[in-house]
XYZ file of C-alpha atoms in Angstrom:
117
model
C 17.521 -0.008 -0.049
C 20.831 -0.421 2.035
C 21.494 -4.211 2.062
C 24.152 -3.707 4.758
C 21.403 -2.719 7.324
C 19.269 -5.317 8.314
C 15.648 -5.206 6.329
C 12.605 -5.068 8.560
C 11.007 -8.402 9.487
C 13.476 -10.623 7.317
C 16.934 -12.100 8.082
C 19.362 -14.210 6.315
C 20.741 -17.710 7.481
C 23.656 -16.107 9.322
C 21.494 -13.784 11.538
C 18.675 -16.380 11.766
C 21.405 -18.695 13.570
C 22.373 -15.840 15.812
C 18.731 -15.193 16.924
C 17.935 -18.904 17.573
C 21.432 -19.198 19.632
C 20.470 -16.063 21.501
C 17.023 -17.561 22.740
C 14.575 -16.888 19.618
C 12.294 -19.672 18.697
C 12.745 -21.175 15.289
C 9.130 -21.534 13.829
C 8.509 -23.872 10.986
C 5.360 -23.211 8.765
C 4.082 -25.567 6.353
C 2.898 -23.870 3.190
C 2.195 -26.729 1.155
C 1.275 -30.379 2.418
C 3.845 -33.000 2.418
C 3.509 -35.604 -0.181
C 5.760 -38.914 -0.633
C 7.529 -39.194 -3.810
C 9.997 -42.243 -3.730
C 11.730 -42.478 -0.530
C 11.237 -38.902 0.415
C 8.598 -36.317 1.412
C 8.110 -33.113 -0.455
C 6.236 -30.010 0.348
C 7.135 -26.359 1.093
C 8.320 -25.072 4.415
C 9.193 -21.480 5.476
C 10.914 -20.584 8.669
C 10.745 -17.637 11.254
C 12.750 -16.528 14.241
C 10.434 -15.333 17.109
C 11.246 -13.718 20.018
C 9.725 -14.201 23.370
C 7.665 -10.969 23.025
C 6.511 -11.984 19.535
C 8.776 -10.251 17.162
C 9.042 -12.336 13.946
C 11.960 -12.391 11.580
C 11.336 -14.317 8.113
C 14.129 -16.277 6.860
C 15.257 -15.260 3.513
C 17.848 -16.298 0.907
C 21.439 -14.713 0.750
C 21.814 -15.661 -2.816
C 21.809 -13.306 -5.826
C 18.901 -11.102 -5.795
C 16.334 -11.072 -8.627
C 16.254 -8.502 -11.279
C 14.596 -5.760 -9.131
C 16.783 -6.341 -6.129
C 13.891 -8.220 -4.318
C 14.489 -10.415 -1.333
C 13.253 -13.967 -1.587
C 11.758 -16.046 1.145
C 13.886 -19.185 1.736
C 11.600 -22.112 0.893
C 12.567 -25.638 2.084
C 10.984 -28.197 -0.570
C 11.749 -31.610 1.336
C 11.757 -32.595 4.759
C 15.286 -33.622 4.628
C 16.322 -29.970 3.867
C 14.411 -28.790 6.927
C 15.892 -31.527 9.215
C 19.244 -30.619 7.894
C 18.885 -26.957 8.513
C 17.798 -27.417 12.067
C 20.493 -29.959 12.775
C 23.177 -27.344 11.314
C 21.780 -24.740 13.864
C 22.281 -27.199 16.695
C 18.995 -28.718 17.287
C 19.098 -32.428 18.331
C 15.488 -33.121 17.275
C 13.018 -31.872 14.528
C 9.319 -31.702 14.684
C 7.979 -30.910 10.929
C 4.667 -30.071 10.423
C 3.084 -31.966 7.371
C -0.149 -30.254 6.492
C -0.542 -26.919 5.020
C -1.222 -24.202 7.734
C 0.427 -26.096 10.470
C 3.339 -24.845 12.198
C 5.802 -25.889 14.995
C 8.356 -24.176 17.248
C 11.671 -25.314 18.370
C 13.861 -23.662 20.910
C 17.376 -24.518 21.684
C 17.994 -26.117 24.902
C 21.159 -26.001 27.161
C 21.975 -29.596 26.102
C 21.484 -28.699 22.333
C 23.791 -25.722 22.857
C 26.430 -27.742 24.526
C 26.361 -30.381 21.586
C 26.828 -27.921 18.856
C 30.347 -27.032 20.206
């Protein structure tokens, strides 16, 4: 596979940011229900960029690839990680699903885009 060309249905963080900034929604999917451990909540969340016409792009890591040149889905293991990622994109709020199978969607607003400059 030519890694210089975008793989179908997946994007790295930089492209994910571009898509969200250009109008795609950021969808957070809870893969493993959240549980409290100490002062933090842990679980597993993944993200997708979703266009208005329903085209989905799954967020993958841009780190070194595994032994067979595989791509790896980017997993967030704490709520803090999810929130930090969303704030880094420019969102002014975060609605994080807590139960396995739940999902939430975020879309940058004009005020979000203005505050990220």
